[in-house]
Amino acid sequence: MRLFVATASPHRQKTDCAIVGLHEGSGGFTGSAAALDTALAGRLGRLIKRGDVHGKTGELRLIDTDGAACQRVMVVGLGKKGAFGRKQYRKALLAALGAIAKTGARDAVSYLAESVAEPDAYYDARLAAEALGAALYRVPAIRSVRKPAEPALKSFGIALAEASQKSATQRGLDNGRAIAAGSALTRDLANLPANVCTPGYLAQQAKELARSYQSVRTQVLEERDLKRLKMGSFLSVTNGTDEPAKLIVMRYDGGRAGQAPVALVGKGVTFDSGGISLKQPPGMDEMKFDMTGAASVFGAIKAAAEMGLKLNVVGIVPACENMPSGRATKPGDIVRSMSGQTIEVINTDAEGRLILCDALTYARRFKPAAVVDIATLTGACVIALGAHLSAVMSNDGELAGELTAAGLRAEDRCWHMPMAEEYHEQLKSNFADFANACGRDGGAITAACFLAKFTDGLHWAHLDIAGTAYLTGSHKGSTGRPVPLLLDFLLGRA
Ligand code: BES
Ligand code: MN
Ligand code: ZN
């Protein structure tokens, strides 16, 4: 895909499809739409006058121009003037590019950035490139019938709102392309079924990343290594399955030698049946997505390598299945974590924290500047924040602020949740140092409190992405989140 900065005015720009905006009500035409309307002898204006287009949010209309410089115009409804922010901009582009990808247009140029309230050349370009990647993404479908045809779209331009911003716009397009590539990898891995995407498959994909990028090195630890490291908590989760667990370590070295890395730790439960605390059948298939935290670490490493990010990053992925069997861990069992702390496994379905705690302890050996873990950790998080925002909990208010700000800028938002001492009391155990589960109250927070017991002295934050990692229902599939948030955070540190 060619991404470029378009500098010609819309009626002079040679393109298969110009994407222009139209506001609702008296706001009317945007500057580019007005210029095109003149060039098309008032055709756009007539559409409005007749009541054929209204400029409502989400409205799309493809118009043939009979041989003007642009062959087609995609008129995009922007809603009320002033209410068109970065979020609406991203959504509008996603819809428009999705529709254009179904046409024969081989290239398109967007004029929507000029309408964004509080415009920012870099972010407006980056979000456009990300939206393009998302619009062209196709799930790795495993079907016997032939796959749908590839979209014809091969080139995409974004028009400058201001001539002085060419370099910021180009940088936004480049970074957006890298983030889109990372998100696509995350989505591919997460969308694959658990009988394909096993811990071993993830380990192979990590080695593949190291083959593709000189800046990435991969190391895979096997179960015998995990035993030697005394990761009794991680190993207790994989007891019930025949599929070998892996601890995957990916190092991206883009910063100066010796610079403390940022550690990203991703929950890689390739299937979460709940174990002996077996889940209910409805929606159980969605537990193939329980490795999305891990997949987002893969995606972040790929995006960092694609853009040549000037920062050292280490990705740590504990990967296993959570299955019931005669060898599975039982409720009431007590396990010893790598940290030495003992855990009473009250509920084998609270397995994410059991694998993450040992991975977090392992992260210490990299002397990280900051540690961020990413996990589809709790159903309680979905109850608290729904599918729109991820949760962030941290032992470091500044780090939580950094992630929240990154999410806002990247249009991949998260919300800072509290982690007060009172919540810790819920994890008390009569038989071990603490329990892995407790009552349902504040479930997303108590899960974070459990992880906090392993992160003393680290600058650590936890992202619970249980609600945001994937969509359910007819749009079931991975969202590629929180790769945009993570990259924004990493860019801020580079
Ligand atoms: N993977 C689940 C969390 C989850 C639930 C993610 C729904 C996405 C959608 C996690 O391993 C889990 O089962 N958590 C339990 C914890 C409880 C037993 C303390 C939960 O949320 O019910
Ligand atoms: Mn579970
Ligand atoms: Zn789980």
Tab-separated table of C-alpha atoms in Angstrom, residues 6-404:
chain	number	residue	atom	x	y	z
A	6	ALA	CA	-1.838	14.973	-1.228
A	7	THR	CA	-1.178	18.638	-1.910
A	8	ALA	CA	-3.462	19.463	-4.850
A	9	SER	CA	-6.856	21.005	-4.161
A	10	PRO	CA	-9.712	18.508	-4.468
A	11	HIS	CA	-10.938	19.507	-7.929
A	12	ARG	CA	-7.372	19.181	-9.315
A	13	GLN	CA	-6.361	15.989	-7.492
A	14	LYS	CA	-6.201	13.045	-9.872
A	15	THR	CA	-7.664	10.121	-7.973
A	16	ASP	CA	-10.122	7.262	-8.318
A	17	CYS	CA	-12.011	8.529	-5.296
A	18	ALA	CA	-12.031	11.767	-3.311
A	19	ILE	CA	-13.404	11.449	0.217
A	20	VAL	CA	-15.115	14.685	1.274
A	21	GLY	CA	-17.201	15.618	4.264
A	22	LEU	CA	-20.603	17.183	4.622
A	23	HIS	CA	-21.940	18.598	7.866
A	24	GLU	CA	-25.515	18.294	8.999
A	25	GLY	CA	-27.806	21.339	9.018
A	26	SER	CA	-26.639	24.856	8.259
A	27	GLY	CA	-22.925	23.852	8.577
A	28	GLY	CA	-23.192	22.366	5.107
A	29	PHE	CA	-20.198	21.843	2.877
A	30	THR	CA	-16.674	21.564	4.104
A	31	GLY	CA	-14.077	23.575	2.146
A	32	SER	CA	-13.162	20.662	-0.109
A	33	ALA	CA	-16.760	19.714	-0.761
A	34	ALA	CA	-17.479	23.309	-1.777
A	35	ALA	CA	-14.490	23.327	-4.151
A	36	LEU	CA	-15.621	20.063	-5.698
A	37	ASP	CA	-19.199	21.271	-5.963
A	38	THR	CA	-18.051	24.204	-8.064
A	39	ALA	CA	-15.964	21.919	-10.259
A	40	LEU	CA	-18.951	19.584	-10.662
A	41	ALA	CA	-21.329	22.401	-11.592
A	42	GLY	CA	-23.329	22.241	-8.371
A	43	ARG	CA	-24.023	18.533	-8.321
A	44	LEU	CA	-23.289	18.090	-4.636
A	45	GLY	CA	-25.425	21.076	-3.737
A	46	ARG	CA	-28.365	19.667	-5.671
A	47	LEU	CA	-28.140	16.412	-3.725
A	48	ILE	CA	-28.606	18.358	-0.522
A	49	LYS	CA	-31.345	20.565	-1.864
A	50	ARG	CA	-33.347	17.555	-3.005
A	51	GLY	CA	-32.958	16.003	0.431
A	52	ASP	CA	-30.972	13.051	-0.952
A	53	VAL	CA	-28.051	13.567	1.417
A	54	HIS	CA	-28.200	15.175	4.857
A	55	GLY	CA	-24.706	15.057	6.319
A	56	LYS	CA	-25.849	12.827	9.148
A	57	THR	CA	-23.157	10.901	11.012
A	58	GLY	CA	-22.491	7.600	9.296
A	59	GLU	CA	-24.105	8.636	6.006
A	60	LEU	CA	-22.131	7.542	2.925
A	61	ARG	CA	-22.865	8.359	-0.722
A	62	LEU	CA	-20.713	7.391	-3.681
A	63	ILE	CA	-21.047	9.702	-6.680
A	64	ASP	CA	-19.730	9.232	-10.206
A	65	THR	CA	-18.230	12.452	-11.569
A	66	ASP	CA	-18.264	11.830	-15.335
A	67	GLY	CA	-14.604	12.434	-15.963
A	68	ALA	CA	-13.568	15.129	-13.476
A	69	ALA	CA	-10.024	14.895	-12.061
A	70	CYS	CA	-11.401	12.606	-9.378
A	71	GLN	CA	-13.471	9.823	-10.877
A	72	ARG	CA	-15.661	9.297	-7.845
A	73	VAL	CA	-16.606	11.296	-4.792
A	74	MET	CA	-17.413	9.577	-1.520
A	75	VAL	CA	-19.568	12.044	0.402
A	76	VAL	CA	-19.321	11.329	4.112
A	77	GLY	CA	-21.822	12.655	6.650
A	78	LEU	CA	-19.961	14.316	9.521
A	79	GLY	CA	-22.887	15.246	11.759
A	80	LYS	CA	-23.133	18.658	13.417
A	81	LYS	CA	-20.276	21.089	12.909
A	82	GLY	CA	-18.148	21.340	16.052
A	83	ALA	CA	-19.107	17.854	17.248
A	84	PHE	CA	-16.724	16.207	14.767
A	85	GLY	CA	-13.772	15.257	16.938
A	86	ARG	CA	-10.983	12.744	16.566
A	87	LYS	CA	-13.248	9.829	17.536
A	88	GLN	CA	-15.865	10.743	14.936
A	89	TYR	CA	-13.124	11.330	12.349
A	90	ARG	CA	-11.693	7.856	12.882
A	91	LYS	CA	-15.129	6.252	12.653
A	92	ALA	CA	-16.086	8.180	9.515
A	93	LEU	CA	-12.865	7.205	7.731
A	94	LEU	CA	-13.232	3.578	8.751
A	95	ALA	CA	-16.737	3.468	7.253
A	96	ALA	CA	-15.770	5.355	4.078
A	97	LEU	CA	-12.671	3.242	3.419
A	98	GLY	CA	-14.630	0.058	4.120
A	99	ALA	CA	-17.129	1.085	1.445
A	100	ILE	CA	-14.415	2.165	-1.014
A	101	ALA	CA	-12.623	-1.163	-0.550
A	102	LYS	CA	-15.707	-2.822	-2.043
A	103	THR	CA	-15.493	-0.710	-5.218
A	104	GLY	CA	-12.982	-0.898	-8.062
A	105	ALA	CA	-11.175	2.257	-6.895
A	106	ARG	CA	-7.418	1.664	-6.869
A	107	ASP	CA	-6.598	4.826	-4.994
A	108	ALA	CA	-8.362	7.334	-2.762
A	109	VAL	CA	-7.604	10.697	-1.179
A	110	SER	CA	-9.194	11.831	2.072
A	111	TYR	CA	-10.199	15.465	2.697
A	112	LEU	CA	-11.764	14.789	6.081
A	113	ALA	CA	-8.871	16.029	8.257
A	114	GLU	CA	-9.766	19.679	7.542
A	115	SER	CA	-13.031	19.228	9.478
A	116	VAL	CA	-11.638	17.777	12.713
A	117	ALA	CA	-12.220	19.979	15.749
A	118	GLU	CA	-8.810	20.637	17.369
A	119	PRO	CA	-6.882	19.304	14.353
A	120	ASP	CA	-3.459	17.733	14.748
A	121	ALA	CA	-1.626	16.900	11.515
A	122	TYR	CA	0.338	13.991	12.977
A	123	TYR	CA	-2.597	12.270	14.702
A	124	ASP	CA	-5.051	12.971	11.906
A	125	ALA	CA	-2.688	11.233	9.470
A	126	ARG	CA	-1.827	8.412	11.844
A	127	LEU	CA	-5.468	7.633	12.613
A	128	ALA	CA	-6.234	7.676	8.882
A	129	ALA	CA	-3.517	5.109	8.167
A	130	GLU	CA	-4.754	2.980	11.067
A	131	ALA	CA	-8.347	3.223	9.819
A	132	LEU	CA	-7.180	2.162	6.364
A	133	GLY	CA	-5.470	-0.899	7.845
A	134	ALA	CA	-8.588	-1.767	9.819
A	135	ALA	CA	-10.877	-1.282	6.798
A	136	LEU	CA	-8.757	-3.603	4.669
A	137	TYR	CA	-8.275	-6.226	7.389
A	138	ARG	CA	-9.723	-9.665	6.636
A	139	VAL	CA	-9.998	-12.398	9.258
A	140	PRO	CA	-7.847	-15.460	8.639
A	141	ALA	CA	-10.937	-17.448	7.661
A	142	ILE	CA	-10.642	-21.198	7.440
A	143	ARG	CA	-13.259	-21.977	4.834
A	144	SER	CA	-13.603	-24.550	2.106
A	145	VAL	CA	-15.192	-22.093	-0.327
A	146	ARG	CA	-13.023	-19.553	-2.120
A	147	LYS	CA	-12.074	-16.434	-0.234
A	148	PRO	CA	-13.543	-13.030	-1.248
A	149	ALA	CA	-11.557	-11.025	-3.801
A	150	GLU	CA	-8.761	-8.711	-2.635
A	151	PRO	CA	-9.755	-5.016	-2.511
A	152	ALA	CA	-8.502	-3.029	-5.531
A	153	LEU	CA	-7.351	-0.156	-3.307
A	154	LYS	CA	-3.563	0.106	-3.511
A	155	SER	CA	-2.799	3.729	-2.737
A	156	PHE	CA	-4.161	6.204	-0.206
A	157	GLY	CA	-3.520	9.894	0.240
A	158	ILE	CA	-4.395	12.349	2.930
A	159	ALA	CA	-4.860	15.992	2.024
A	160	LEU	CA	-2.989	18.563	4.070
A	161	ALA	CA	-5.075	20.914	6.153
A	162	GLU	CA	-2.019	23.218	6.251
A	163	ALA	CA	0.951	23.261	3.859
A	164	SER	CA	3.456	23.693	6.692
A	165	GLN	CA	2.507	20.325	8.159
A	166	LYS	CA	3.767	18.059	5.437
A	167	SER	CA	6.433	16.343	7.533
A	168	ALA	CA	4.141	15.807	10.550
A	169	THR	CA	1.544	14.340	8.195
A	170	GLN	CA	4.060	11.998	6.559
A	171	ARG	CA	5.317	10.896	9.976
A	172	GLY	CA	1.732	10.213	11.060
A	173	LEU	CA	1.124	8.096	7.961
A	174	ASP	CA	4.336	6.107	8.553
A	175	ASN	CA	3.638	5.464	12.232
A	176	GLY	CA	-0.010	4.694	11.465
A	177	ARG	CA	1.041	2.123	8.900
A	178	ALA	CA	3.290	0.436	11.474
A	179	ILE	CA	0.559	0.460	14.126
A	180	ALA	CA	-1.926	-0.964	11.621
A	181	ALA	CA	0.517	-3.785	10.807
A	182	GLY	CA	0.923	-4.526	14.518
A	183	SER	CA	-2.843	-4.462	15.101
A	184	ALA	CA	-3.379	-6.796	12.144
A	185	LEU	CA	-0.932	-9.312	13.636
A	186	THR	CA	-2.736	-9.058	16.984
A	187	ARG	CA	-6.069	-9.625	15.291
A	188	ASP	CA	-4.794	-12.558	13.242
A	189	LEU	CA	-3.378	-14.345	16.271
A	190	ALA	CA	-6.441	-13.650	18.420
A	191	ASN	CA	-8.929	-14.636	15.711
A	192	LEU	CA	-7.297	-18.004	15.048
A	193	PRO	CA	-9.030	-20.919	16.782
A	194	ALA	CA	-7.402	-22.480	19.823
A	195	ASN	CA	-6.726	-25.741	17.962
A	196	VAL	CA	-4.432	-23.758	15.632
A	197	CYS	CA	-3.176	-20.996	17.918
A	198	THR	CA	-1.595	-23.094	20.670
A	199	PRO	CA	1.264	-22.004	22.957
A	200	GLY	CA	3.611	-23.772	20.509
A	201	TYR	CA	2.128	-21.801	17.591
A	202	LEU	CA	2.667	-18.522	19.454
A	203	ALA	CA	6.278	-19.538	20.107
A	204	GLN	CA	6.765	-20.172	16.371
A	205	GLN	CA	5.252	-16.786	15.536
A	206	ALA	CA	7.670	-15.124	17.963
A	207	LYS	CA	10.570	-16.816	16.180
A	208	GLU	CA	9.073	-15.660	12.897
A	209	LEU	CA	9.157	-12.048	14.176
A	210	ALA	CA	12.858	-12.454	14.944
A	211	ARG	CA	13.412	-13.802	11.405
A	212	SER	CA	11.585	-10.851	9.854
A	213	TYR	CA	13.249	-8.077	11.872
A	214	GLN	CA	16.935	-7.798	12.711
A	215	SER	CA	16.003	-5.646	15.704
A	216	VAL	CA	14.006	-8.489	17.323
A	217	ARG	CA	15.418	-11.470	19.220
A	218	THR	CA	13.249	-14.290	20.535
A	219	GLN	CA	13.844	-16.826	23.269
A	220	VAL	CA	11.401	-19.599	24.140
A	221	LEU	CA	11.498	-21.254	27.562
A	222	GLU	CA	10.098	-24.794	27.830
A	223	GLU	CA	8.332	-26.399	30.798
A	224	ARG	CA	11.614	-27.849	32.110
A	225	ASP	CA	13.007	-24.277	32.205
A	226	LEU	CA	9.900	-23.070	34.039
A	227	LYS	CA	10.398	-25.831	36.631
A	228	ARG	CA	14.012	-24.805	37.068
A	229	LEU	CA	12.859	-21.199	37.576
A	230	LYS	CA	10.333	-22.460	40.187
A	231	MET	CA	7.326	-20.984	38.387
A	232	GLY	CA	4.926	-23.136	40.389
A	233	SER	CA	2.008	-20.779	39.864
A	234	PHE	CA	2.303	-20.636	36.043
A	235	LEU	CA	2.862	-24.405	35.869
A	236	SER	CA	-0.228	-25.111	38.010
A	237	VAL	CA	-2.433	-23.651	35.274
A	238	THR	CA	-1.029	-25.854	32.516
A	239	ASN	CA	-1.305	-29.066	34.598
A	240	GLY	CA	-4.580	-30.162	33.018
A	241	THR	CA	-3.610	-29.949	29.358
A	242	ASP	CA	-1.465	-32.053	27.017
A	243	GLU	CA	-0.361	-28.930	25.141
A	244	PRO	CA	3.114	-27.825	26.361
A	245	ALA	CA	3.280	-24.384	27.983
A	246	LYS	CA	5.852	-21.815	26.774
A	247	LEU	CA	7.336	-18.663	28.171
A	248	ILE	CA	8.090	-16.473	25.175
A	249	VAL	CA	10.551	-13.594	25.455
A	250	MET	CA	10.939	-11.108	22.600
A	251	ARG	CA	13.509	-8.343	22.783
A	252	TYR	CA	13.249	-5.314	20.556
A	253	ASP	CA	16.375	-3.190	20.741
A	254	GLY	CA	15.767	0.191	19.144
A	255	GLY	CA	17.150	2.338	21.977
A	256	ARG	CA	20.754	2.851	22.973
A	257	ALA	CA	22.624	-0.118	24.394
A	258	GLY	CA	22.128	-0.490	28.135
A	259	GLN	CA	19.016	1.678	28.262
A	260	ALA	CA	16.469	0.125	30.674
A	261	PRO	CA	13.700	-1.453	28.580
A	262	VAL	CA	9.952	-1.133	28.901
A	263	ALA	CA	8.572	-4.586	29.661
A	264	LEU	CA	5.253	-5.647	28.162
A	265	VAL	CA	3.793	-8.779	29.755
A	266	GLY	CA	0.830	-10.381	27.943
A	267	LYS	CA	-1.596	-13.033	29.183
A	268	GLY	CA	-1.377	-15.905	26.712
A	269	VAL	CA	-4.092	-18.375	27.703
A	270	THR	CA	-4.781	-19.841	24.263
A	271	PHE	CA	-7.975	-21.404	25.599
A	272	ASP	CA	-9.608	-20.789	28.961
A	273	SER	CA	-12.146	-23.521	29.750
A	274	GLY	CA	-12.013	-22.476	33.405
A	275	GLY	CA	-10.273	-25.748	34.306
A	276	ILE	CA	-11.951	-27.764	37.102
A	277	SER	CA	-13.957	-24.590	37.876
A	278	LEU	CA	-15.388	-25.169	34.408
A	279	LYS	CA	-17.129	-22.303	32.603
A	280	GLN	CA	-20.717	-22.416	31.300
A	281	PRO	CA	-21.056	-23.347	27.596
A	282	PRO	CA	-22.617	-20.062	26.305
A	283	GLY	CA	-19.798	-17.914	24.957
A	284	MET	CA	-17.120	-20.421	25.876
A	285	ASP	CA	-15.794	-20.318	22.295
A	286	GLU	CA	-14.819	-16.701	22.982
A	287	MET	CA	-12.214	-17.948	25.421
A	288	LYS	CA	-9.966	-18.534	22.404
A	289	PHE	CA	-9.496	-14.739	22.684
A	290	ASP	CA	-7.973	-15.179	26.162
A	291	MET	CA	-4.518	-14.761	24.620
A	292	THR	CA	-5.228	-11.277	23.270
A	293	GLY	CA	-2.947	-9.681	25.877
A	294	ALA	CA	-0.152	-11.832	24.467
A	295	ALA	CA	-1.222	-11.052	20.909
A	296	SER	CA	-1.085	-7.324	21.689
A	297	VAL	CA	2.514	-7.748	22.875
A	298	PHE	CA	3.354	-9.433	19.550
A	299	GLY	CA	1.571	-6.588	17.742
A	300	ALA	CA	3.368	-3.904	19.740
A	301	ILE	CA	6.768	-5.489	19.076
A	302	LYS	CA	5.982	-5.748	15.374
A	303	ALA	CA	4.807	-2.128	15.199
A	304	ALA	CA	7.907	-0.962	17.094
A	305	ALA	CA	10.149	-2.857	14.678
A	306	GLU	CA	8.216	-1.558	11.640
A	307	MET	CA	8.627	2.078	12.681
A	308	GLY	CA	12.165	1.675	14.027
A	309	LEU	CA	11.092	2.981	17.447
A	310	LYS	CA	14.036	4.406	19.389
A	311	LEU	CA	13.407	2.472	22.591
A	312	ASN	CA	14.265	-0.889	24.108
A	313	VAL	CA	11.240	-3.092	24.673
A	314	VAL	CA	11.023	-6.585	26.073
A	315	GLY	CA	7.871	-8.641	25.502
A	316	ILE	CA	7.173	-11.466	27.945
A	317	VAL	CA	4.388	-13.917	27.171
A	318	PRO	CA	3.391	-16.796	29.423
A	319	ALA	CA	1.403	-19.075	27.097
A	320	CYS	CA	-0.646	-22.132	28.072
A	321	GLU	CA	-4.113	-23.690	28.042
A	322	ASN	CA	-6.446	-23.875	31.034
A	323	MET	CA	-8.110	-27.296	30.848
A	324	PRO	CA	-9.728	-29.805	33.216
A	325	SER	CA	-8.353	-33.344	33.522
A	326	GLY	CA	-7.248	-35.878	36.118
A	327	ARG	CA	-3.973	-33.973	36.406
A	328	ALA	CA	-5.540	-30.518	36.605
A	329	THR	CA	-5.092	-28.211	39.573
A	330	LYS	CA	-8.062	-28.466	41.953
A	331	PRO	CA	-9.817	-25.731	43.937
A	332	GLY	CA	-8.144	-25.618	47.332
A	333	ASP	CA	-4.713	-26.619	45.992
A	334	ILE	CA	-1.842	-24.471	47.194
A	335	VAL	CA	0.952	-23.509	44.798
A	336	ARG	CA	4.257	-21.686	45.287
A	337	SER	CA	5.009	-18.847	42.892
A	338	MET	CA	8.476	-17.967	41.591
A	339	SER	CA	8.498	-15.075	44.084
A	340	GLY	CA	8.248	-17.621	46.926
A	341	GLN	CA	4.777	-16.442	47.927
A	342	THR	CA	2.184	-19.212	48.231
A	343	ILE	CA	-1.280	-19.049	46.678
A	344	GLU	CA	-4.455	-20.940	47.541
A	345	VAL	CA	-6.224	-21.643	44.252
A	346	ILE	CA	-9.824	-20.985	45.272
A	347	ASN	CA	-11.018	-20.923	41.665
A	348	THR	CA	-9.089	-22.487	38.768
A	349	ASP	CA	-10.858	-20.047	36.429
A	350	ALA	CA	-8.854	-17.182	37.958
A	351	GLU	CA	-5.875	-18.520	35.986
A	352	GLY	CA	-4.669	-15.359	34.237
A	353	ARG	CA	-3.227	-13.861	37.424
A	354	LEU	CA	-1.548	-17.207	38.190
A	355	ILE	CA	0.482	-17.157	34.979
A	356	LEU	CA	1.061	-13.382	35.017
A	357	CYS	CA	2.465	-13.296	38.544
A	358	ASP	CA	5.376	-15.560	37.586
A	359	ALA	CA	5.932	-13.653	34.327
A	360	LEU	CA	6.000	-10.379	36.299
A	361	THR	CA	8.588	-11.856	38.662
A	362	TYR	CA	10.601	-12.986	35.636
A	363	ALA	CA	10.412	-9.435	34.204
A	364	ARG	CA	12.582	-8.177	37.090
A	365	ARG	CA	15.702	-9.650	35.531
A	366	PHE	CA	15.505	-7.067	32.734
A	367	LYS	CA	15.638	-4.200	35.265
A	368	PRO	CA	12.795	-2.527	33.367
A	369	ALA	CA	12.089	1.205	33.467
A	370	ALA	CA	8.392	0.285	33.536
A	371	VAL	CA	6.310	-2.886	33.330
A	372	VAL	CA	2.884	-2.968	31.707
A	373	ASP	CA	0.891	-6.176	31.710
A	374	ILE	CA	-2.009	-6.637	29.321
A	375	ALA	CA	-4.685	-9.234	29.988
A	376	THR	CA	-8.268	-10.282	29.331
A	377	LEU	CA	-8.314	-10.769	33.068
A	378	THR	CA	-11.814	-10.425	34.489
A	379	GLY	CA	-15.470	-10.579	33.540
A	380	ALA	CA	-15.913	-7.939	36.244
A	381	CYS	CA	-14.016	-5.467	34.050
A	382	VAL	CA	-16.591	-5.995	31.291
A	383	ILE	CA	-19.344	-5.263	33.826
A	384	ALA	CA	-17.539	-2.123	35.027
A	385	LEU	CA	-16.519	-0.514	31.728
A	386	GLY	CA	-18.283	-2.479	28.999
A	387	ALA	CA	-16.711	-2.854	25.582
A	388	HIS	CA	-15.563	0.745	25.199
A	389	LEU	CA	-12.724	1.462	27.618
A	390	SER	CA	-9.991	-0.758	29.026
A	391	ALA	CA	-9.168	-0.560	32.738
A	392	VAL	CA	-5.800	0.585	34.024
A	393	MET	CA	-4.588	-0.091	37.565
A	394	SER	CA	-1.125	0.816	38.775
A	395	ASN	CA	1.177	1.218	41.768
A	396	ASP	CA	2.418	4.407	40.083
A	397	GLY	CA	0.002	7.268	39.483
A	398	GLU	CA	2.276	8.871	36.922
A	399	LEU	CA	2.493	5.706	34.848
A	400	ALA	CA	-1.300	5.314	34.979
A	401	GLY	CA	-1.582	8.926	33.798
A	402	GLU	CA	0.815	8.263	30.939
A	403	LEU	CA	-1.264	5.304	29.748
A	404	THR	CA	-4.548	7.175	30.092
